[in-house]
Amino acid sequence: MSVRTRIAPSPTGQDLHIGNAYTALINYVVAKKAGGQFIIRIEDTDRTRLVEGSEQRILASLGWLGIPHQEGPDIGGQYAPYRQSDRLESYRKYAENLIAKGHAYYCFCTAERLEEMRKKQEADHKPPMYDGLCKTIDPKDAKSRVEKGERHVIRMNVPDDGVTAFTDLIRGEVSFENALIDDQVIIKSDNFPTYHLGVVIDDHEMKISHIIRGEEWISSTPKHILLYNFFGWEIPKIAHVSVLRNPDRSKLSKRKNPVWVSDYKAKGYLPEAILNYLASLAWSYPDGRDVFSVGEMTDVFEISQLKTSAPIFDVEKLRWMNGEYIRMMSDEDLMQQLYAFDSHIPHDDVKMKQILPLVKERMKTLAEFWSLARFFFEKPDVFERLGNIRLSAIAREALSESDWTHEAMEKRVREASDVAHEKARDVFMELRLAVTGKTVGPPLLESLMILGKEETLKRLTG
Ligand code: GLU
């Protein structure tokens, strides 16, 4: 059987969540390694939470990251459509089929009754579960009430005893007592399937061989296993990857870190660095190297090697990784990336190729280029601190008589500082401040050589 993996994002957020990017990467690598297919299916059955444009942004972010899919709502495929709202007809039929076999039933309980039931359960310290009232209705009566148009849902009929178990490829044997599994709604009153029914039918129809998803879905899995068994379908291999955490171990959330892939793009992170960093969160390259490509990962990756401990997503480590990738790029590539990234940057290839070797070591994101290198293009208008006129006059005088080489400038400034009984360090600092507006930045004398004598002296004149 060919390996077919998928992600099934719901278009309910601004964009692709970085946690979903992580799951997508693992799914992609597993399929790619086996020469199989990686599929995207959009799960948009929760109509109340839909966010306009989310699907397009999810797909765009996956494309930007460089995780290609072989089938999906944008490119179609053998098992199209790949958007659940376009597949509605089949879900109802499958659910009716379960009713006919006694594995599901119509439920007519009103919201008020369910609320009352829940309150009572809470007061009695019982788990909040449907009490099965509508299970006792004669199926023929139920059917005729439905035909008369009475508002209803369809629930799965979970056995009262026994256990439902599965083997997780990462976590091993997992089992749940049926008595604690709710008679889950599978078709809602708006005739849309719930996640549980939709996911099982679609994974089956799309011949998904491996379901690899976040651990937050683990408690849903027994319901799915029951549904597979009700339908008499083969159960795919299942793995739950650990959910990404903040460094303080709380669940990754908007309040602590950006969570959308587009946020990282906007901040000047490179897709290769993001993927490398995500890959390294719960997995180590066998020879211990930190920097590796998705291709290199694919050659050696085994899903069982994923650690179950909480992977910590630390933006500082991602920045470090991003800096490594910036340094691995050729100046030409980096220049083109910077042009595309930041419209402030003048397209001056000659100057850019002089500047890049000076700033490349110091940049961790593309966004940092402009703040490091702006002074090469524009006279600073904001200064980190007030200038010292006496020190800048020493620098100006020394440089106005200097040849424009590194050695000559250095010698002149040192000599002039000695004569004036000032520390050369202070004069250099003043020079840097006057020319760049900042107290730290790329190597000073090399920068002055690019800037030129005339511009440097102009900036020292104030
Ligand atoms: N629609 C679910 C989500 O939003 C899919 C979970 C799964 O992969 O089964 O992530």
Coordinates of C-alpha atoms and ligand atoms in Angstrom, one line a residue:
M1 CA 0.0 0.0 0.0
S2 CA 1.4 3.4 -0.9
V3 CA 2.2 5.8 1.8
R4 CA -0.3 8.7 1.8
T5 CA -0.2 11.3 4.6
R6 CA -2.1 14.5 5.0
I7 CA -2.7 17.6 7.0
A8 CA -6.3 18.6 7.5
P9 CA -6.3 22.3 8.6
S10 CA -9.4 24.1 9.5
P11 CA -9.5 27.6 8.0
T12 CA -10.4 29.2 11.3
G13 CA -7.3 31.3 11.9
Q14 CA -5.4 34.1 10.3
D15 CA -2.9 31.8 8.6
L16 CA -1.0 28.5 9.0
H17 CA -0.1 28.0 12.7
I18 CA 3.5 27.3 13.3
G19 CA 2.4 24.1 15.1
N20 CA 0.6 23.0 11.9
A21 CA 3.7 23.8 9.9
Y22 CA 5.5 21.4 12.2
T23 CA 2.9 18.6 11.6
A24 CA 2.9 19.4 7.9
L25 CA 6.7 18.9 7.8
I26 CA 6.6 15.6 9.5
N27 CA 3.8 14.4 7.3
Y28 CA 5.6 15.6 4.2
V29 CA 8.9 13.9 5.2
V30 CA 7.2 10.5 6.0
A31 CA 5.4 10.5 2.6
K32 CA 8.5 11.7 0.7
K33 CA 10.8 9.1 2.3
A34 CA 8.4 6.3 1.2
G35 CA 7.9 7.8 -2.3
G36 CA 4.3 8.4 -1.4
Q37 CA 2.0 11.4 -1.5
F38 CA 1.4 14.3 0.9
I39 CA -2.1 15.7 0.8
I40 CA -3.9 18.8 2.0
R41 CA -7.5 18.6 2.9
I42 CA -9.4 21.6 4.2
E43 CA -11.8 20.8 7.1
D44 CA -14.3 23.7 7.0
T45 CA -17.3 22.1 8.6
D46 CA -17.4 24.3 11.6
R47 CA -19.2 27.2 9.8
T48 CA -19.3 29.4 12.8
R49 CA -15.5 29.7 13.0
L50 CA -14.6 30.2 9.4
V51 CA -12.2 33.0 8.7
E52 CA -12.4 34.6 5.3
G53 CA -9.2 34.1 3.3
S54 CA -7.7 31.7 5.8
E55 CA -7.6 28.7 3.3
Q56 CA -5.7 30.7 0.7
R57 CA -3.2 32.0 3.3
I58 CA -2.6 28.5 4.7
L59 CA -1.9 27.2 1.2
A60 CA 0.4 30.2 0.5
S61 CA 2.3 29.7 3.7
L62 CA 2.9 26.0 2.9
G63 CA 4.1 27.0 -0.5
W64 CA 6.4 29.7 0.9
L65 CA 7.8 27.2 3.4
G66 CA 8.6 24.8 0.6
I67 CA 6.4 21.9 1.7
P68 CA 4.8 20.8 -1.6
H69 CA 1.6 18.7 -1.7
Q70 CA 0.6 16.4 -4.4
E71 CA -3.2 16.7 -3.9
G72 CA -5.2 19.5 -2.4
P73 CA -8.0 22.0 -2.9
D74 CA -5.9 24.2 -5.1
I75 CA -4.5 21.5 -7.4
G76 CA -7.1 18.8 -7.2
G77 CA -6.2 15.1 -7.4
Q78 CA -7.6 11.6 -7.7
Y79 CA -9.9 11.9 -4.6
A80 CA -11.2 15.5 -5.2
P81 CA -12.8 17.5 -3.8
Y82 CA -10.4 18.3 -1.0
R83 CA -12.6 20.7 0.9
Q84 CA -15.1 19.1 3.2
S85 CA -17.9 21.7 2.4
D86 CA -17.7 20.3 -1.1
R87 CA -18.2 16.7 0.0
L88 CA -21.3 17.1 2.1
E89 CA -23.5 14.6 0.3
S90 CA -21.5 11.6 1.2
Y91 CA -21.3 12.3 5.0
R92 CA -25.1 12.1 5.5
K93 CA -25.3 8.8 3.6
Y94 CA -22.6 7.2 5.7
A95 CA -24.3 8.4 8.9
E96 CA -27.6 7.0 7.8
N97 CA -25.8 3.7 7.0
L98 CA -24.5 3.6 10.6
I99 CA -28.1 4.2 11.9
A100 CA -29.3 1.3 9.8
K101 CA -26.7 -0.9 11.5
G102 CA -27.5 0.4 15.0
H103 CA -24.2 2.2 15.4
A104 CA -25.8 5.6 15.4
Y105 CA -29.1 7.2 16.2
Y106 CA -31.1 10.4 15.7
C107 CA -31.2 12.7 18.7
F108 CA -33.9 15.4 19.1
C109 CA -32.8 16.8 22.4
T110 CA -33.1 20.6 22.6
A111 CA -30.3 22.8 23.6
E112 CA -32.3 23.6 26.9
R113 CA -32.5 19.9 27.8
L114 CA -28.8 19.3 27.1
E115 CA -28.0 22.3 29.2
E116 CA -30.1 21.1 32.1
M117 CA -28.6 17.6 31.8
R118 CA -25.1 19.1 31.9
K119 CA -25.9 21.2 35.0
K120 CA -27.2 18.1 36.8
Q121 CA -24.1 16.1 35.9
E122 CA -21.9 18.8 37.2
A123 CA -23.8 19.0 40.5
D124 CA -23.5 15.2 40.8
H125 CA -19.8 15.3 39.9
K126 CA -20.3 13.2 36.9
P127 CA -18.4 13.6 33.6
P128 CA -20.4 15.7 31.0
M129 CA -21.8 13.1 28.6
Y130 CA -24.9 12.6 26.6
D131 CA -27.3 10.5 28.8
G132 CA -28.6 8.4 25.8
L133 CA -32.2 9.5 26.1
C134 CA -32.9 9.4 22.3
K135 CA -31.2 6.0 22.0
T136 CA -34.4 4.6 23.5
I137 CA -36.7 6.0 20.8
D138 CA -38.0 3.4 18.4
P139 CA -36.0 3.8 15.2
K140 CA -39.1 3.8 13.1
D141 CA -40.6 6.7 15.1
A142 CA -37.3 8.5 15.0
K143 CA -37.2 8.1 11.2
S144 CA -40.7 9.5 10.7
R145 CA -40.0 12.5 13.0
V146 CA -36.9 13.2 10.8
E147 CA -39.0 12.9 7.7
K148 CA -41.5 15.4 9.1
G149 CA -38.7 17.9 9.4
E150 CA -38.1 17.8 13.1
R151 CA -34.7 19.4 14.1
H152 CA -32.2 16.7 15.0
V153 CA -28.6 15.6 15.1
I154 CA -27.1 12.2 14.6
R155 CA -25.0 10.6 17.4
M156 CA -22.7 7.6 17.3
N157 CA -23.8 4.8 19.6
V158 CA -20.7 4.1 21.7
P159 CA -20.8 0.7 23.5
D160 CA -21.3 1.0 27.2
D161 CA -18.4 -1.3 28.2
G162 CA -15.1 -2.6 26.9
V163 CA -12.1 -0.6 25.8
T164 CA -11.0 1.0 22.6
A165 CA -7.3 0.8 21.9
F166 CA -4.8 1.7 19.2
T167 CA -1.1 1.6 18.8
D168 CA 0.4 5.0 18.3
L169 CA 3.6 5.0 16.2
I170 CA 5.3 7.3 18.7
R171 CA 3.6 6.6 22.0
G172 CA 2.8 2.9 21.8
E173 CA -0.3 1.4 23.1
V174 CA -3.1 3.8 24.0
S175 CA -6.5 2.7 25.3
F176 CA -9.7 4.4 26.5
E177 CA -12.6 2.9 28.4
N178 CA -15.8 3.0 26.3
A179 CA -17.8 4.0 29.3
L180 CA -16.0 7.3 29.2
I181 CA -16.5 8.0 25.5
D182 CA -19.4 10.3 24.7
D183 CA -22.1 9.5 22.2
Q184 CA -20.5 12.1 20.0
V185 CA -22.6 14.1 17.5
I186 CA -21.5 13.1 14.0
I187 CA -24.1 15.1 11.9
K188 CA -25.1 18.5 13.3
S189 CA -28.5 20.0 13.0
D190 CA -27.2 22.1 10.0
N191 CA -26.6 18.8 8.3
F192 CA -22.8 19.3 8.4
P193 CA -20.7 16.5 9.7
T194 CA -18.7 17.1 12.9
Y195 CA -14.9 16.8 12.7
H196 CA -15.0 13.2 13.9
L197 CA -17.2 11.9 11.1
G198 CA -15.7 14.0 8.4
V199 CA -12.1 13.1 9.3
V200 CA -12.8 9.4 9.3
I201 CA -14.7 9.3 6.1
D202 CA -12.3 11.5 4.2
D203 CA -9.2 9.7 5.5
H204 CA -10.7 6.5 4.4
E205 CA -11.9 7.7 1.0
M206 CA -8.6 9.5 0.3
K207 CA -6.7 6.3 1.2
I208 CA -4.7 7.9 3.9
S209 CA -2.2 5.4 5.2
H210 CA -0.7 7.4 8.1
I211 CA -2.6 9.8 10.2
I212 CA 0.0 12.1 11.9
R213 CA -1.4 14.9 13.9
G214 CA -0.9 16.9 17.1
E215 CA -1.4 15.2 20.4
E216 CA -4.4 17.5 21.2
W217 CA -6.4 15.1 19.0
I218 CA -5.4 12.0 21.0
S219 CA -8.7 11.9 23.0
S220 CA -10.7 12.1 19.7
T221 CA -8.9 9.0 18.3
P222 CA -10.9 6.3 20.1
K223 CA -14.1 7.8 18.7
H224 CA -12.5 7.5 15.2
I225 CA -11.4 4.0 15.9
L226 CA -15.0 3.1 16.9
L227 CA -16.2 4.7 13.6
Y228 CA -13.7 2.7 11.6
N229 CA -14.9 -0.4 13.3
F230 CA -18.6 0.5 12.8
F231 CA -17.9 1.0 9.1
G232 CA -15.7 -2.1 8.9
W233 CA -12.8 -0.2 7.5
E234 CA -9.1 -0.8 7.9
I235 CA -7.6 1.6 10.4
P236 CA -4.6 3.7 9.1
K237 CA -1.4 3.9 11.1
I238 CA -1.7 6.6 13.7
A239 CA 0.8 8.9 15.4
H240 CA 0.3 11.9 17.6
V241 CA 3.2 14.4 17.6
S242 CA 3.9 16.5 20.7
V243 CA 2.5 20.0 20.7
L244 CA 5.0 22.8 20.6
R245 CA 5.5 24.7 23.8
N246 CA 6.8 28.1 24.9
P247 CA 10.1 28.0 26.8
D248 CA 8.1 28.2 30.0
R249 CA 6.3 25.0 28.8
S250 CA 3.0 26.7 28.3
K251 CA 1.2 25.9 25.1
L252 CA 2.4 28.0 22.2
S253 CA 0.1 30.9 22.1
K254 CA -0.2 34.3 20.5
R255 CA 0.4 36.1 23.8
K256 CA 4.0 34.9 24.1
N257 CA 5.3 34.4 20.6
P258 CA 4.1 35.0 17.1
V259 CA 2.2 31.8 16.0
W260 CA 1.5 32.4 12.4
V261 CA 3.9 31.5 9.6
S262 CA 3.3 34.8 8.0
D263 CA 4.5 36.6 11.1
Y264 CA 7.9 34.9 10.7
K265 CA 8.0 35.7 7.0
A266 CA 7.3 39.3 7.8
K267 CA 10.1 39.4 10.3
G268 CA 12.6 38.2 7.8
Y269 CA 13.0 34.5 8.7
L270 CA 14.0 32.1 5.9
P271 CA 11.7 29.1 5.2
E272 CA 14.7 26.7 5.2
A273 CA 15.7 27.9 8.6
I274 CA 12.2 27.6 10.0
L275 CA 11.9 24.0 8.7
N276 CA 15.3 23.1 10.0
Y277 CA 14.5 24.5 13.4
L278 CA 11.1 22.8 13.5
A279 CA 12.7 19.5 12.5
S280 CA 15.2 19.8 15.3
L281 CA 12.6 20.3 18.1
A282 CA 11.7 16.7 18.8
W283 CA 14.2 14.9 16.6
S284 CA 18.0 14.8 16.3
Y285 CA 19.9 14.2 13.1
P286 CA 21.8 10.9 13.7
D287 CA 25.3 12.4 13.5
G288 CA 24.2 15.3 15.8
R289 CA 24.5 18.1 13.3
D290 CA 22.3 21.1 13.9
V291 CA 22.0 22.4 10.3
F292 CA 20.4 20.1 7.8
S293 CA 18.0 20.4 4.9
V294 CA 14.6 18.8 4.6
G295 CA 16.1 16.5 1.9
E296 CA 18.8 15.4 4.3
M297 CA 16.3 14.8 7.0
T298 CA 14.1 12.8 4.6
D299 CA 16.9 10.4 3.9
V300 CA 17.3 9.3 7.5
F301 CA 14.0 10.1 9.3
E302 CA 11.9 7.5 11.1
I303 CA 8.7 8.6 12.8
S304 CA 9.4 6.4 15.8
Q305 CA 12.5 8.5 16.5
L306 CA 10.3 11.5 17.5
K307 CA 10.6 12.3 21.2
T308 CA 7.4 12.5 23.2
S309 CA 8.7 15.2 25.5
A310 CA 7.3 18.6 24.9
P311 CA 9.3 20.3 22.1
I312 CA 10.2 23.9 23.2
F313 CA 9.8 26.5 20.5
D314 CA 12.3 29.2 21.4
V315 CA 12.3 32.2 19.0
E316 CA 15.9 33.1 20.1
K317 CA 17.1 29.7 18.9
L318 CA 15.2 30.1 15.6
R319 CA 16.9 33.5 15.2
W320 CA 20.3 31.8 15.7
M321 CA 19.4 29.2 13.1
N322 CA 18.2 31.9 10.7
G323 CA 21.5 33.7 11.1
E324 CA 23.3 30.4 10.1
Y325 CA 21.2 30.2 7.0
I326 CA 21.9 33.9 6.1
R327 CA 25.6 33.2 6.4
M328 CA 25.4 30.1 4.2
M329 CA 23.8 32.2 1.3
S330 CA 25.9 33.7 -1.4
D331 CA 26.0 37.5 -1.5
E332 CA 24.1 37.5 -4.8
D333 CA 21.3 35.3 -3.3
L334 CA 21.1 37.3 -0.1
M335 CA 21.0 40.6 -2.1
Q336 CA 18.1 39.3 -4.2
Q337 CA 16.2 38.1 -1.1
L338 CA 16.8 41.5 0.6
Y339 CA 15.4 43.4 -2.5
A340 CA 12.3 41.2 -2.4
F341 CA 11.9 41.5 1.3
D342 CA 12.4 45.2 2.0
S343 CA 11.3 47.9 -0.4
H344 CA 13.5 50.5 1.4
I345 CA 16.6 48.9 0.0
P346 CA 17.9 50.8 -3.1
H347 CA 18.7 48.4 -5.9
D348 CA 22.4 49.3 -6.1
D349 CA 24.1 46.0 -6.7
V350 CA 27.7 47.4 -6.6
K351 CA 27.2 49.0 -3.3
M352 CA 25.2 46.1 -1.9
K353 CA 28.1 43.7 -2.7
Q354 CA 30.5 45.9 -0.8
I355 CA 28.2 46.2 2.2
L356 CA 27.0 42.6 2.5
P357 CA 30.3 41.1 3.7
L358 CA 30.4 43.7 6.5
V359 CA 26.9 43.0 7.8
K360 CA 26.2 39.4 7.0
E361 CA 27.9 38.2 10.1
R362 CA 25.7 40.4 12.2
M363 CA 22.3 39.7 10.6
K364 CA 20.0 37.1 12.1
T365 CA 16.9 38.1 10.0
L366 CA 16.4 39.8 6.7
A367 CA 14.6 42.6 8.6
E368 CA 17.8 43.4 10.4
F369 CA 19.7 44.4 7.3
W370 CA 18.1 47.8 7.0
S371 CA 18.7 48.9 10.5
L372 CA 22.4 47.8 10.2
A373 CA 23.0 49.2 6.8
R374 CA 20.7 52.2 6.4
F375 CA 23.5 54.6 7.0
F376 CA 25.3 53.5 3.9
F377 CA 22.4 55.0 1.9
E378 CA 21.1 57.8 4.0
K379 CA 22.5 60.3 6.5
P380 CA 21.2 59.3 9.9
D381 CA 18.6 61.6 11.4
V382 CA 18.3 59.8 14.7
F383 CA 21.3 59.4 17.0
E384 CA 21.5 56.9 19.8
R385 CA 23.0 59.6 22.0
L386 CA 24.1 63.2 21.9
G387 CA 27.3 63.8 20.1
N388 CA 30.5 65.2 21.6
I389 CA 31.5 68.1 19.4
R390 CA 35.1 68.2 20.5
L391 CA 35.7 64.5 19.8
S392 CA 34.0 64.6 16.4
A393 CA 36.2 67.7 15.5
I394 CA 39.3 65.6 16.2
A395 CA 38.0 62.8 14.0
R396 CA 37.1 65.2 11.2
E397 CA 40.4 66.9 11.2
A398 CA 42.3 63.7 11.3
L399 CA 40.3 62.2 8.4
S400 CA 40.3 65.3 6.3
E401 CA 44.1 64.9 5.9
S402 CA 44.0 61.1 5.6
D403 CA 44.3 58.8 2.6
W404 CA 41.2 56.7 2.3
T405 CA 42.7 53.4 3.3
H406 CA 42.1 51.4 6.5
E407 CA 45.7 51.8 7.8
A408 CA 46.0 55.5 7.0
M409 CA 42.7 56.4 8.7
E410 CA 43.4 54.3 11.7
K411 CA 46.9 55.9 12.1
R412 CA 45.6 59.4 11.6
V413 CA 42.8 59.1 14.2
R414 CA 45.1 57.5 16.8
E415 CA 47.8 60.2 16.4
A416 CA 45.2 63.0 16.5
S417 CA 43.7 61.5 19.7
D418 CA 47.1 61.3 21.4
V419 CA 47.9 64.9 20.5
A420 CA 44.5 66.0 21.9
H421 CA 45.0 63.8 25.1
E422 CA 41.9 61.9 24.3
K423 CA 41.4 58.1 24.2
A424 CA 41.4 56.9 20.6
R425 CA 38.6 54.5 21.5
D426 CA 36.4 57.5 22.4
V427 CA 37.2 59.3 19.2
F428 CA 36.4 56.2 17.1
M429 CA 33.1 55.8 19.0
E430 CA 32.2 59.4 18.3
L431 CA 33.1 58.9 14.7
R432 CA 30.8 55.9 14.5
L433 CA 28.0 57.8 16.2
A434 CA 28.3 60.8 13.8
V435 CA 28.4 58.6 10.7
T436 CA 26.0 55.8 11.5
G437 CA 23.8 57.3 14.3
K438 CA 24.6 54.2 16.4
T439 CA 27.2 53.0 18.9
V440 CA 27.4 49.5 17.5
G441 CA 27.4 48.3 13.9
P442 CA 29.5 46.9 11.1
P443 CA 33.3 47.4 11.2
L444 CA 33.8 51.1 11.2
L445 CA 36.8 51.8 8.9
E446 CA 35.6 49.4 6.3
S447 CA 32.2 51.1 6.4
L448 CA 33.9 54.5 5.9
M449 CA 35.7 53.2 2.9
I450 CA 32.4 52.3 1.3
L451 CA 30.8 55.5 2.3
G452 CA 33.7 57.6 0.9
K453 CA 35.7 60.5 2.2
E454 CA 33.3 63.3 1.1
E455 CA 30.2 61.8 2.7
T456 CA 32.1 60.9 5.9
L457 CA 33.4 64.4 6.3
K458 CA 30.0 65.9 5.6
R459 CA 28.5 63.8 8.4
L460 CA 31.2 64.9 10.8
T461 CA 30.5 68.5 10.0
G462 CA 27.0 68.0 11.4
Ligands
GLU1 N1 -9.2 19.8 11.3 C1 -8.3 19.3 12.3 C2 -7.4 20.5 12.6 O1 -7.9 21.6 12.6 C3 -7.6 18.1 11.8 C4 -7.0 17.3 12.9 C5 -6.5 16.0 12.2 O2 -5.4 16.1 11.6 O3 -7.2 15.0 12.3 O4 -6.3 20.4 12.9

